[in-house]
XYZ file of N, CA and C in Angstrom:
585
model
N -107.376 -12.788 -52.616
C -106.026 -11.895 -52.238
C -106.966 -10.931 -52.395
N -106.953 -10.595 -53.482
C -107.172 -9.529 -53.415
C -108.243 -8.515 -52.604
N -108.440 -9.451 -52.456
C -110.196 -8.515 -51.372
C -109.391 -8.388 -50.525
N -108.105 -8.840 -49.560
C -107.870 -8.695 -48.358
C -107.826 -9.891 -47.496
N -109.019 -10.630 -48.033
C -109.379 -12.031 -47.360
C -108.585 -12.564 -46.413
N -107.407 -13.555 -47.784
C -106.608 -13.680 -47.667
C -104.925 -13.421 -47.997
N -103.982 -14.271 -47.503
C -102.148 -12.956 -47.705
C -101.804 -15.237 -48.811
N -100.968 -14.103 -48.578
C -100.123 -16.035 -49.679
C -98.625 -15.612 -49.580
N -98.444 -16.920 -49.512
C -97.616 -16.770 -48.517
C -96.809 -18.030 -50.468
N -94.556 -17.538 -49.952
C -93.897 -17.527 -50.814
C -92.775 -18.536 -50.615
N -92.127 -19.519 -50.757
C -90.885 -19.917 -51.132
C -89.909 -20.307 -52.364
N -88.953 -20.674 -51.545
C -88.191 -20.238 -52.947
C -88.409 -21.364 -53.687
N -89.428 -22.367 -54.334
C -89.548 -23.687 -55.320
C -90.401 -23.476 -55.664
N -91.725 -22.566 -55.013
C -92.889 -22.127 -55.449
C -92.340 -21.656 -56.950
N -92.491 -20.680 -57.231
C -92.134 -19.777 -58.090
C -93.266 -18.471 -58.135
N -94.145 -18.303 -57.410
C -95.734 -18.147 -57.887
C -95.729 -16.214 -57.623
N -96.570 -15.916 -58.710
C -96.717 -14.564 -58.755
C -97.863 -14.375 -57.216
N -97.709 -13.295 -56.554
C -97.910 -12.739 -55.447
C -99.237 -11.494 -55.669
N -100.452 -12.219 -55.973
C -101.356 -10.693 -56.612
C -101.220 -9.352 -56.447
N -101.768 -8.053 -57.718
C -101.480 -6.875 -57.102
C -102.777 -6.801 -55.447
N -101.193 -5.579 -54.677
C -101.906 -5.637 -53.856
C -102.478 -6.749 -52.299
N -101.871 -8.075 -52.756
C -102.544 -9.482 -52.045
C -100.935 -8.764 -50.811
N -100.935 -9.024 -49.386
C -100.202 -8.841 -48.595
C -99.301 -10.583 -48.072
N -98.119 -10.910 -48.247
C -97.358 -12.104 -48.693
C -96.411 -12.273 -47.756
N -96.011 -13.494 -47.325
C -95.302 -13.435 -45.718
C -93.911 -15.324 -46.816
N -93.501 -15.155 -46.418
C -91.565 -15.688 -46.695
C -91.585 -16.805 -46.260
N -91.273 -17.977 -46.039
C -91.088 -18.818 -45.504
C -89.385 -19.075 -47.083
N -88.819 -20.721 -46.062
C -87.605 -20.594 -46.573
C -87.388 -21.627 -47.268
N -88.838 -22.189 -47.514
C -88.984 -24.275 -48.031
C -87.571 -25.348 -46.612
N -87.826 -25.149 -45.975
C -87.146 -26.351 -45.015
C -87.472 -26.984 -44.374
N -89.065 -27.053 -44.638
C -90.671 -27.908 -44.640
C -90.406 -28.217 -46.485
N -90.402 -29.659 -45.956
C -90.075 -29.868 -47.634
C -89.175 -30.206 -48.453
N -89.877 -29.416 -49.361
C -88.098 -29.819 -50.362
C -88.045 -28.078 -50.830
N -87.671 -27.764 -51.294
C -86.646 -27.045 -51.671
C -86.414 -25.398 -51.497
N -85.318 -26.334 -50.448
C -84.551 -25.766 -49.095
C -82.884 -24.918 -50.483
N -82.726 -23.263 -50.900
C -81.957 -23.867 -52.200
C -80.267 -23.578 -50.921
N -80.386 -23.449 -50.089
C -78.957 -23.480 -49.452
C -79.413 -22.272 -48.776
N -78.406 -21.669 -47.958
C -78.712 -20.646 -47.727
C -78.591 -19.158 -48.459
N -76.982 -19.236 -49.299
C -76.797 -17.827 -50.402
C -77.981 -17.021 -51.197
N -78.786 -18.688 -51.403
C -79.127 -18.485 -52.779
C -80.990 -18.120 -51.760
N -81.258 -18.558 -50.971
C -82.075 -18.440 -50.280
C -82.276 -16.593 -50.349
N -81.280 -16.804 -49.743
C -81.325 -14.809 -49.133
C -81.496 -14.279 -50.583
N -80.475 -14.398 -51.466
C -80.022 -13.866 -52.199
C -82.323 -13.953 -52.996
N -82.998 -14.925 -53.153
C -84.336 -15.277 -53.480
C -85.134 -13.733 -52.485
N -85.059 -13.902 -51.074
C -85.188 -13.533 -50.221
C -85.285 -11.966 -50.198
N -84.131 -11.833 -50.652
C -84.055 -9.627 -51.487
C -85.210 -9.773 -52.767
N -84.738 -9.726 -53.164
C -85.572 -10.641 -55.321
C -86.735 -10.330 -54.684
N -87.794 -11.107 -53.844
C -88.449 -11.346 -54.171
C -89.303 -9.513 -52.500
N -88.992 -9.710 -51.818
C -89.091 -8.123 -50.944
C -88.936 -6.988 -51.691
N -88.061 -6.751 -52.764
C -88.177 -5.837 -53.521
C -88.609 -5.479 -54.606
N -89.572 -7.084 -55.447
C -90.610 -7.473 -56.880
C -91.878 -6.963 -56.052
N -92.345 -7.173 -54.570
C -93.460 -6.927 -54.590
C -93.783 -5.679 -52.604
N -92.323 -5.569 -52.238
C -92.396 -4.589 -51.596
C -92.370 -4.613 -50.339
N -91.195 -4.409 -48.894
C -91.416 -4.247 -47.797
C -93.274 -4.186 -47.388
N -93.593 -3.604 -48.068
C -95.032 -2.655 -47.231
C -95.465 -4.213 -47.701
N -95.609 -4.373 -47.825
C -96.673 -6.001 -48.223
C -95.908 -6.946 -47.011
N -95.146 -7.138 -47.123
C -94.786 -8.294 -47.009
C -94.763 -9.045 -45.808
N -95.283 -9.539 -45.074
C -95.828 -9.699 -43.965
C -94.956 -10.258 -42.717
N -93.814 -11.030 -42.821
C -93.011 -11.659 -42.932
C -92.245 -12.188 -43.403
N -90.492 -13.350 -42.700
C -89.639 -13.903 -43.539
C -89.600 -14.411 -42.917
N -90.309 -15.652 -43.035
C -88.991 -16.826 -41.846
C -87.622 -16.652 -42.468
N -87.116 -16.865 -40.820
C -85.152 -16.929 -40.486
C -84.880 -19.351 -41.458
N -83.641 -19.093 -41.760
C -83.543 -20.953 -41.945
C -83.819 -21.667 -40.134
N -84.687 -22.893 -40.511
C -84.810 -23.132 -38.940
C -84.549 -25.320 -39.683
N -84.263 -26.242 -38.032
C -84.126 -27.449 -38.617
C -85.821 -28.111 -38.408
N -86.439 -28.155 -39.068
C -87.504 -29.111 -38.939
C -87.440 -30.129 -37.329
N -88.806 -29.945 -36.974
C -88.678 -30.536 -35.983
C -87.083 -29.862 -34.959
N -85.987 -29.467 -34.949
C -85.248 -29.940 -33.730
C -84.834 -28.554 -32.670
N -85.403 -27.931 -32.087
C -84.830 -27.091 -31.002
C -84.053 -26.371 -30.593
N -83.229 -26.631 -30.157
C -81.621 -26.510 -30.593
C -80.706 -26.191 -31.744
N -81.067 -26.129 -32.850
C -80.414 -26.739 -34.454
C -80.654 -25.386 -35.290
N -82.842 -25.462 -34.790
C -83.230 -24.050 -35.417
C -82.269 -22.474 -34.382
N -82.366 -22.604 -33.319
C -81.566 -21.646 -32.066
C -80.488 -20.809 -32.988
N -78.956 -22.041 -33.716
C -78.329 -22.350 -33.895
C -78.127 -21.743 -35.858
N -79.147 -22.349 -36.556
C -79.258 -21.913 -37.757
C -79.897 -20.100 -38.304
N -80.929 -20.477 -36.802
C -81.845 -18.752 -37.729
C -81.193 -17.769 -36.713
N -80.127 -18.283 -35.633
C -79.341 -16.941 -35.143
C -79.164 -15.915 -35.659
N -78.108 -15.808 -36.810
C -77.373 -14.717 -37.354
C -78.032 -14.364 -39.065
N -79.040 -15.643 -38.464
C -79.849 -14.457 -40.709
C -80.882 -13.860 -39.621
N -81.485 -13.370 -38.296
C -82.824 -13.000 -37.201
C -82.339 -10.588 -38.342
N -80.930 -11.120 -37.544
C -81.263 -9.403 -37.715
C -80.666 -8.615 -39.127
N -79.917 -10.482 -39.560
C -79.229 -10.139 -41.294
C -80.859 -9.467 -42.619
N -81.848 -9.936 -42.096
C -83.595 -10.592 -42.458
C -84.117 -8.477 -42.019
N -84.595 -8.073 -41.115
C -84.653 -7.451 -40.653
C -83.425 -5.564 -41.407
N -82.500 -6.142 -42.265
C -81.663 -4.728 -42.780
C -82.884 -5.177 -44.332
N -83.853 -5.667 -44.268
C -84.903 -5.987 -46.229
C -86.166 -4.616 -45.720
N -85.897 -4.335 -44.298
C -86.816 -3.578 -43.932
C -88.218 -4.545 -43.656
N -88.711 -5.848 -43.557
C -88.944 -7.032 -43.315
C -89.160 -7.531 -41.926
N -90.289 -7.440 -41.272
C -90.301 -7.855 -39.851
C -89.570 -9.707 -39.879
N -89.326 -10.092 -38.751
C -88.691 -11.723 -38.986
C -89.324 -12.100 -37.799
N -89.262 -13.810 -38.999
C -90.354 -14.641 -38.153
C -88.912 -15.733 -37.709
N -89.412 -16.294 -36.352
C -88.680 -16.826 -35.769
C -89.110 -18.098 -35.713
N -89.064 -19.619 -35.733
C -89.746 -21.385 -36.360
C -89.476 -22.400 -34.953
N -90.378 -22.133 -33.845
C -89.650 -22.522 -32.876
C -90.742 -24.371 -33.076
N -89.857 -24.427 -32.554
C -90.329 -26.238 -33.069
C -89.705 -27.295 -32.340
N -90.488 -28.393 -32.025
C -90.190 -29.402 -31.454
C -89.316 -29.140 -29.924
N -89.314 -28.857 -28.975
C -88.628 -28.506 -27.131
C -88.246 -27.192 -27.397
N -88.575 -26.185 -29.178
C -88.592 -24.658 -27.589
C -88.961 -24.250 -26.372
N -89.748 -24.672 -25.803
C -90.597 -23.997 -24.902
C -89.556 -23.929 -23.249
N -87.340 -25.003 -24.459
C -86.876 -25.153 -22.663
C -86.139 -24.370 -23.126
N -86.826 -22.664 -22.955
C -86.366 -21.529 -23.401
C -85.105 -22.151 -24.415
N -84.615 -22.255 -25.500
C -84.347 -22.230 -26.714
C -85.376 -21.047 -28.054
N -85.865 -19.589 -27.485
C -86.426 -19.601 -28.268
C -86.044 -17.733 -28.155
N -85.467 -16.909 -28.966
C -84.465 -15.744 -28.887
C -84.973 -14.659 -28.589
N -86.636 -14.998 -27.035
C -87.051 -13.349 -27.527
C -86.082 -12.336 -28.268
N -87.053 -11.177 -28.375
C -85.906 -9.892 -28.352
C -85.042 -10.975 -29.714
N -85.334 -10.943 -30.636
C -84.459 -10.937 -31.859
C -85.468 -11.092 -32.984
N -87.312 -11.066 -32.981
C -87.626 -11.638 -33.717
C -88.736 -10.614 -34.009
N -90.124 -10.780 -34.453
C -91.479 -10.268 -33.968
C -92.007 -11.421 -33.767
N -92.489 -12.240 -35.193
C -93.008 -12.592 -35.116
C -92.628 -14.653 -34.806
N -93.424 -15.672 -33.756
C -93.573 -16.486 -33.077
C -94.027 -17.850 -34.664
N -93.400 -17.886 -35.034
C -93.788 -19.025 -36.405
C -94.100 -20.291 -35.676
N -95.355 -21.076 -35.445
C -95.709 -22.374 -34.606
C -95.392 -23.382 -35.820
N -93.886 -23.977 -35.572
C -93.839 -24.711 -37.015
C -94.027 -26.397 -35.502
N -92.959 -26.925 -36.005
C -92.729 -28.664 -35.653
C -93.640 -29.682 -36.248
N -93.964 -30.509 -34.905
C -94.608 -31.559 -35.373
C -95.881 -31.468 -35.137
N -96.965 -31.754 -35.885
C -98.073 -31.177 -35.421
C -98.462 -31.762 -33.540
N -98.314 -32.538 -33.519
C -98.396 -33.182 -31.664
C -97.883 -31.914 -30.740
N -96.435 -31.706 -31.720
C -96.108 -30.655 -30.269
C -96.774 -29.089 -30.877
N -96.731 -28.338 -32.357
C -97.292 -27.149 -32.363
C -98.698 -27.311 -31.749
N -99.067 -27.941 -31.560
C -100.755 -28.137 -31.053
C -101.079 -28.374 -29.592
N -99.663 -27.922 -29.485
C -99.495 -29.092 -27.800
C -99.836 -28.197 -26.658
N -100.100 -27.628 -24.993
C -99.653 -26.859 -23.875
C -98.623 -26.200 -24.400
N -97.728 -26.812 -24.480
C -95.816 -26.101 -24.056
C -95.812 -24.688 -25.745
N -96.767 -25.585 -26.881
C -96.795 -24.667 -27.763
C -97.744 -23.345 -27.693
N -98.952 -23.778 -27.117
C -99.466 -23.005 -26.610
C -99.291 -21.759 -25.357
N -98.410 -22.066 -24.956
C -97.297 -21.591 -23.777
C -96.508 -20.507 -24.546
N -95.981 -20.639 -24.511
C -95.028 -20.508 -26.283
C -96.340 -18.841 -26.722
N -96.791 -19.076 -27.321
C -97.584 -19.136 -27.905
C -98.546 -17.300 -26.797
N -98.519 -18.005 -26.265
C -99.193 -17.143 -24.609
C -98.243 -16.098 -24.520
N -97.011 -16.467 -23.775
C -95.123 -15.103 -23.964
C -95.291 -14.949 -24.684
N -95.362 -15.419 -26.249
C -94.585 -14.603 -27.501
C -96.527 -13.003 -27.596
N -97.284 -13.364 -27.185
C -98.493 -12.292 -27.659
C -98.290 -11.276 -26.553
N -97.982 -12.035 -25.292
C -98.075 -11.149 -23.513
C -95.994 -9.800 -24.552
N -95.541 -10.581 -25.025
C -94.717 -10.060 -25.806
C -94.983 -8.447 -26.799
N -95.964 -8.242 -27.055
C -96.064 -7.985 -28.152
C -96.056 -8.173 -28.959
N -95.768 -10.203 -29.694
C -95.731 -10.142 -31.221
C -96.477 -10.933 -31.731
N -96.592 -11.100 -33.026
C -97.527 -12.029 -33.584
C -96.881 -13.495 -34.376
N -98.301 -14.280 -33.932
C -97.973 -15.604 -33.407
C -98.515 -16.276 -35.076
N -98.161 -17.282 -35.539
C -98.544 -17.199 -37.212
C -97.888 -18.978 -36.376
N -99.743 -20.239 -37.399
C -99.317 -21.286 -36.921
C -98.976 -22.199 -38.384
N -98.275 -22.368 -38.891
C -97.705 -23.487 -39.764
C -99.127 -24.552 -40.236
N -98.709 -25.151 -42.047
C -99.658 -26.297 -41.802
C -101.338 -26.307 -40.786
N -101.187 -25.389 -41.487
C -103.281 -25.668 -41.049
C -104.356 -26.185 -41.575
N -104.528 -27.086 -41.664
C -105.690 -27.935 -43.615
C -106.527 -27.630 -42.976
N -107.625 -27.426 -41.420
C -108.618 -28.300 -41.363
C -109.581 -27.241 -40.258
N -111.033 -27.467 -40.506
C -111.751 -26.688 -39.520
C -110.827 -26.661 -38.628
N -111.116 -27.840 -37.836
C -110.245 -27.658 -36.371
C -109.498 -27.286 -36.586
N -107.601 -27.719 -36.536
C -106.665 -27.116 -36.547
C -106.639 -25.243 -37.073
N -108.315 -24.977 -37.724
C -107.439 -23.097 -37.747
C -108.199 -22.591 -36.489
N -109.360 -23.531 -35.758
C -109.894 -23.225 -34.434
C -109.158 -23.403 -33.732
N -108.308 -23.801 -33.428
C -107.102 -24.358 -32.334
C -106.293 -22.976 -32.659
N -105.201 -22.090 -34.370
C -104.873 -21.210 -34.223
C -106.019 -20.600 -33.224
N -107.381 -20.299 -33.535
C -107.861 -18.334 -33.084
C -107.702 -18.432 -31.618
N -107.717 -20.097 -31.110
C -107.851 -19.943 -29.677
C -106.093 -20.338 -28.754
N -105.451 -20.204 -29.718
C -103.715 -19.801 -29.613
C -103.612 -18.368 -29.696
N -103.906 -17.730 -29.952
C -104.252 -16.178 -30.300
C -103.050 -15.990 -31.358
N -103.706 -16.382 -32.796
C -102.623 -16.592 -34.500
C -103.590 -15.771 -34.276
N -102.668 -15.176 -35.057
C -102.365 -13.969 -35.883
C -103.501 -14.355 -38.072
N -102.031 -15.699 -37.584
C -102.074 -16.144 -39.172
C -101.407 -16.761 -38.765
N -102.541 -17.743 -40.247
C -101.901 -19.200 -39.602
C -101.542 -19.848 -42.088
N -101.116 -21.040 -41.918
C -101.110 -21.282 -44.076
C -101.723 -22.701 -43.514
N -101.558 -23.372 -44.659
C -101.590 -24.888 -44.965
C -101.536 -25.058 -46.704
N -102.109 -25.649 -46.924
C -102.012 -25.951 -48.548
C -103.556 -27.006 -49.183
N -104.191 -26.180 -48.252
C -105.917 -26.974 -48.539
C -106.245 -26.560 -50.009
N -105.990 -24.661 -49.924
C -106.460 -24.406 -50.709
C -106.210 -24.993 -52.098
N -104.905 -25.415 -51.546
C -103.867 -25.438 -53.423
C -105.299 -27.405 -53.691
N -105.579 -27.658 -53.149
C -106.288 -29.664 -53.888
C -107.768 -28.612 -53.614
N -108.192 -28.810 -54.966
C -109.247 -27.667 -55.395
C -109.674 -26.900 -54.478
N -108.741 -26.292 -55.586
C -109.959 -24.464 -54.555
C -111.085 -24.309 -55.378
N -111.662 -24.029 -55.964
C -112.823 -23.881 -56.726
C -113.827 -24.547 -55.685
N -113.501 -25.684 -54.723
C -114.423 -25.959 -53.644
C -114.431 -25.627 -52.462
N -112.969 -25.380 -52.172
C -112.052 -25.799 -50.805
C -111.630 -23.863 -50.868
N -112.088 -22.455 -51.221
C -112.403 -21.722 -51.171
C -113.867 -21.311 -50.375
N -114.393 -21.177 -50.437
C -115.791 -21.739 -50.179
C -115.582 -22.398 -48.942
N -115.489 -23.457 -48.418
C -115.408 -23.929 -47.328
C -114.453 -23.027 -46.484
N -113.418 -22.844 -46.954
C -112.326 -21.901 -45.869
C -113.219 -20.383 -45.931
N -113.374 -20.607 -46.307
C -114.006 -18.093 -46.484
C -114.985 -18.920 -44.699
N -116.203 -19.676 -45.313
C -116.723 -20.381 -44.342
C -116.582 -20.225 -43.457
N -115.187 -20.426 -42.976
C -114.648 -21.760 -41.082
C -113.560 -19.756 -41.716
N -113.375 -19.004 -41.910
C -113.083 -18.143 -41.515
C -114.046 -17.387 -40.747
N -116.196 -16.830 -41.189
C -116.471 -16.336 -40.581
C -117.023 -16.787 -40.413
N -116.601 -18.023 -39.114
C -117.579 -18.630 -38.726
C -116.472 -17.741 -37.838
N -115.321 -18.649 -37.546
C -114.193 -18.085 -36.792
C -114.691 -16.136 -35.607
N -114.849 -15.290 -36.582
C -114.695 -14.393 -37.125
C -116.526 -14.240 -35.727
N -117.384 -14.775 -35.853
C -119.081 -14.380 -35.875
C -119.140 -15.090 -34.230
N -117.793 -16.630 -34.278
C -117.874 -17.924 -32.730
C -116.684 -17.777 -32.233
N -116.207 -15.977 -31.635
C -115.001 -16.325 -30.997
C -115.154 -17.547 -29.615
N -113.373 -17.510 -29.601
C -113.626 -18.994 -28.049
C -115.250 -18.044 -26.894
N -114.634 -19.855 -27.420
C -116.160 -19.279 -25.258
C -114.472 -18.744 -23.997
N -113.775 -19.388 -24.264
C -112.700 -19.182 -23.150
C -111.284 -17.799 -23.296
N -111.765 -18.101 -24.801
C -110.084 -17.066 -24.862
C -108.781 -18.050 -25.233
N -108.182 -17.282 -23.998
C -107.129 -18.626 -24.332
C -107.061 -19.792 -24.312
N -108.279 -20.708 -24.100
C -107.814 -21.716 -23.818
C -108.053 -22.964 -25.192
N -107.341 -23.831 -26.047
C -107.480 -24.063 -26.560
C -108.704 -25.080 -26.270
Protein backbone atom coordinates (compact mmCIF):
# COMPACT_ATOMS: atom_id res chain seq x y z
CA UNK A 1 0.00 0.00 0.00
CA UNK A 2 2.73 2.43 0.88
CA UNK A 3 4.31 1.77 -2.53
CA UNK A 4 1.09 3.02 -4.16
CA UNK A 5 0.24 -0.30 -5.83
CA UNK A 6 -2.78 -1.00 -3.65
CA UNK A 7 -5.22 1.11 -1.68
CA UNK A 8 -6.99 0.30 1.57
CA UNK A 9 -10.72 -0.24 2.03
CA UNK A 10 -12.09 0.45 5.47
CA UNK A 11 -15.50 0.03 7.12
CA UNK A 12 -16.89 1.06 10.52
CA UNK A 13 -16.47 -2.47 11.94
CA UNK A 14 -12.90 -3.08 10.75
CA UNK A 15 -11.02 -0.64 12.91
CA UNK A 16 -7.97 -1.00 10.68
CA UNK A 17 -5.25 1.61 10.47
CA UNK A 18 -4.54 3.11 7.06
CA UNK A 19 -0.80 2.85 6.37
CA UNK A 20 1.06 6.18 6.06
CA UNK A 21 0.68 7.64 2.59
CA UNK A 22 -1.76 4.96 1.38
CA UNK A 23 -4.91 5.86 -0.52
CA UNK A 24 -8.11 4.62 1.09
CA UNK A 25 -11.82 4.23 0.40
CA UNK A 26 -14.64 4.13 2.94
CA UNK A 27 -17.31 1.47 2.59
CA UNK A 28 -20.35 1.65 4.82
CA UNK A 29 -20.48 -1.92 6.14
CA UNK A 30 -24.01 -2.60 4.86
CA UNK A 31 -22.95 -5.81 3.08
CA UNK A 32 -22.19 -8.40 5.73
CA UNK A 33 -21.87 -7.40 9.34
CA UNK A 34 -20.82 -4.08 10.71
CA UNK A 35 -23.50 -1.49 9.92
CA UNK A 36 -23.68 0.72 13.01
CA UNK A 37 -26.69 2.82 11.92
CA UNK A 38 -26.69 6.02 9.91
CA UNK A 39 -25.59 8.58 12.50
CA UNK A 40 -22.83 6.39 13.98
CA UNK A 41 -21.67 5.54 10.44
CA UNK A 42 -21.48 9.21 9.49
CA UNK A 43 -19.59 10.05 12.69
CA UNK A 44 -17.13 7.25 11.85
CA UNK A 45 -16.80 8.54 8.29
CA UNK A 46 -16.13 12.11 9.46
CA UNK A 47 -13.54 10.89 11.99
CA UNK A 48 -11.83 8.71 9.36
CA UNK A 49 -11.57 11.57 6.87
CA UNK A 50 -10.33 13.91 9.62
CA UNK A 51 -7.70 11.37 10.70
CA UNK A 52 -6.34 10.38 7.27
CA UNK A 53 -7.21 13.42 5.20
CA UNK A 54 -9.67 14.01 2.36
CA UNK A 55 -6.85 14.19 -0.20
CA UNK A 56 -6.03 10.47 0.27
CA UNK A 57 -9.67 9.34 0.22
CA UNK A 58 -10.66 7.83 -3.13
CA UNK A 59 -14.35 7.91 -2.19
CA UNK A 60 -16.94 7.12 0.47
CA UNK A 61 -19.95 4.98 -0.45
CA UNK A 62 -23.39 6.18 0.62
CA UNK A 63 -25.62 3.85 2.65
CA UNK A 64 -27.29 1.24 0.45
CA UNK A 65 -29.54 -1.81 0.65
CA UNK A 66 -27.68 -4.79 -0.83
CA UNK A 67 -29.34 -6.38 -3.87
CA UNK A 68 -32.24 -3.85 -3.90
CA UNK A 69 -31.95 -0.94 -6.34
CA UNK A 70 -35.12 0.94 -5.37
CA UNK A 71 -34.41 0.73 -1.64
CA UNK A 72 -30.78 1.75 -2.24
CA UNK A 73 -31.84 4.84 -4.17
CA UNK A 74 -34.13 5.89 -1.31
CA UNK A 75 -31.48 5.12 1.33
CA UNK A 76 -28.63 6.86 -0.50
CA UNK A 77 -30.21 10.09 -1.72
CA UNK A 78 -30.20 11.96 1.61
CA UNK A 79 -26.49 11.16 2.10
CA UNK A 80 -24.90 11.96 -1.26
CA UNK A 81 -24.58 15.72 -0.70
CA UNK A 82 -23.79 15.24 2.98
CA UNK A 83 -20.79 13.03 2.17
CA UNK A 84 -19.50 15.70 -0.20
CA UNK A 85 -19.42 18.20 2.68
CA UNK A 86 -16.47 16.18 4.01
CA UNK A 87 -14.48 17.08 0.90
CA UNK A 88 -14.35 13.54 -0.51
CA UNK A 89 -15.83 11.98 -3.65
CA UNK A 90 -19.10 10.13 -3.10
CA UNK A 91 -19.83 6.65 -4.44
CA UNK A 92 -23.29 5.30 -5.25
CA UNK A 93 -23.75 1.52 -4.87
CA UNK A 94 -25.61 0.20 -7.92
CA UNK A 95 -27.63 -2.90 -7.11
CA UNK A 96 -29.71 -5.53 -8.90
CA UNK A 97 -32.22 -3.53 -10.95
CA UNK A 98 -30.36 -0.21 -10.97
CA UNK A 99 -30.41 -0.30 -14.77
CA UNK A 100 -34.15 0.54 -14.63
CA UNK A 101 -33.61 4.29 -14.17
CA UNK A 102 -32.63 3.85 -10.52
CA UNK A 103 -29.25 5.63 -10.68
CA UNK A 104 -29.14 9.30 -9.61
CA UNK A 105 -26.76 10.48 -12.34
CA UNK A 106 -25.25 13.86 -11.53
CA UNK A 107 -25.37 13.28 -7.76
CA UNK A 108 -22.24 11.17 -7.23
CA UNK A 109 -18.64 10.76 -8.42
CA UNK A 110 -18.08 6.98 -8.47
CA UNK A 111 -20.40 4.21 -9.62
CA UNK A 112 -19.84 1.27 -7.26
CA UNK A 113 -20.96 -1.99 -8.89
CA UNK A 114 -22.38 -3.82 -5.87
CA UNK A 115 -25.35 -6.17 -5.82
CA UNK A 116 -25.35 -9.89 -6.41
CA UNK A 117 -22.48 -11.54 -8.24
CA UNK A 118 -24.78 -12.48 -11.11
CA UNK A 119 -25.98 -8.88 -11.51
CA UNK A 120 -22.69 -7.04 -11.12
CA UNK A 121 -21.07 -9.24 -13.78
CA UNK A 122 -24.05 -8.93 -16.14
CA UNK A 123 -24.52 -6.98 -19.38
CA UNK A 124 -26.83 -4.62 -17.46
CA UNK A 125 -24.06 -3.69 -15.01
CA UNK A 126 -21.61 -3.39 -17.90
CA UNK A 127 -23.93 -0.89 -19.64
CA UNK A 128 -24.14 1.17 -16.43
CA UNK A 129 -20.34 1.15 -16.19
CA UNK A 130 -20.05 2.37 -19.79
CA UNK A 131 -22.61 5.12 -19.12
CA UNK A 132 -20.74 6.18 -15.98
CA UNK A 133 -17.44 6.44 -17.84
CA UNK A 134 -19.13 8.40 -20.66
CA UNK A 135 -20.25 10.85 -17.96
CA UNK A 136 -16.68 11.15 -16.69
CA UNK A 137 -17.26 9.10 -13.54
CA UNK A 138 -15.00 6.48 -12.04
CA UNK A 139 -16.31 2.91 -11.73
CA UNK A 140 -15.52 0.52 -8.87
CA UNK A 141 -16.43 -3.18 -8.61
CA UNK A 142 -16.93 -4.81 -5.23
CA UNK A 143 -16.01 -8.35 -4.18
CA UNK A 144 -13.31 -9.05 -6.76
CA UNK A 145 -11.43 -12.09 -5.45
CA UNK A 146 -10.07 -13.90 -8.49
CA UNK A 147 -7.97 -13.33 -11.58
CA UNK A 148 -11.05 -13.87 -13.74
CA UNK A 149 -13.11 -11.28 -11.82
CA UNK A 150 -10.21 -8.82 -11.90
CA UNK A 151 -10.02 -9.26 -15.67
CA UNK A 152 -13.80 -8.67 -15.91
CA UNK A 153 -13.56 -5.50 -13.83
CA UNK A 154 -10.87 -4.25 -16.19
CA UNK A 155 -13.04 -5.10 -19.22
CA UNK A 156 -15.92 -3.14 -17.64
CA UNK A 157 -13.59 -0.14 -17.37
CA UNK A 158 -13.37 -0.14 -13.59
CA UNK A 159 -10.63 2.08 -12.21
CA UNK A 160 -10.70 0.24 -8.87
CA UNK A 161 -12.03 -2.88 -7.19
CA UNK A 162 -11.97 -4.47 -3.77
CA UNK A 163 -12.08 -7.93 -2.26
CA UNK A 164 -11.00 -10.04 0.68
CA UNK A 165 -8.48 -12.11 -1.27
CA UNK A 166 -5.48 -10.68 0.61
CA UNK A 167 -7.06 -11.25 4.01
CA UNK A 168 -6.81 -15.01 3.53
CA UNK A 169 -3.12 -15.76 3.23
CA UNK A 170 -1.47 -12.43 2.45
CA UNK A 171 1.99 -13.98 2.20
CA UNK A 172 0.85 -16.27 -0.60
CA UNK A 173 -1.88 -14.13 -2.15
CA UNK A 174 -0.07 -10.78 -2.38
CA UNK A 175 2.47 -12.04 -4.94
CA UNK A 176 -0.37 -13.64 -6.92
CA UNK A 177 -2.43 -10.45 -6.87
CA UNK A 178 0.52 -8.33 -7.94
CA UNK A 179 1.21 -10.78 -10.80
CA UNK A 180 -2.44 -10.52 -11.91
CA UNK A 181 -2.23 -6.73 -11.82
CA UNK A 182 0.99 -6.75 -13.85
CA UNK A 183 -0.64 -9.10 -16.36
CA UNK A 184 -3.64 -6.78 -16.72
CA UNK A 185 -1.40 -3.79 -17.41
CA UNK A 186 0.79 -5.77 -19.81
CA UNK A 187 -2.12 -7.45 -21.65
CA UNK A 188 -5.20 -5.19 -21.77
CA UNK A 189 -8.49 -6.64 -23.06
CA UNK A 190 -8.42 -7.38 -26.76
CA UNK A 191 -11.71 -5.63 -27.52
CA UNK A 192 -11.70 -2.74 -25.04
CA UNK A 193 -15.13 -2.53 -23.35
CA UNK A 194 -16.29 -6.01 -24.34
CA UNK A 195 -16.39 -8.27 -21.24
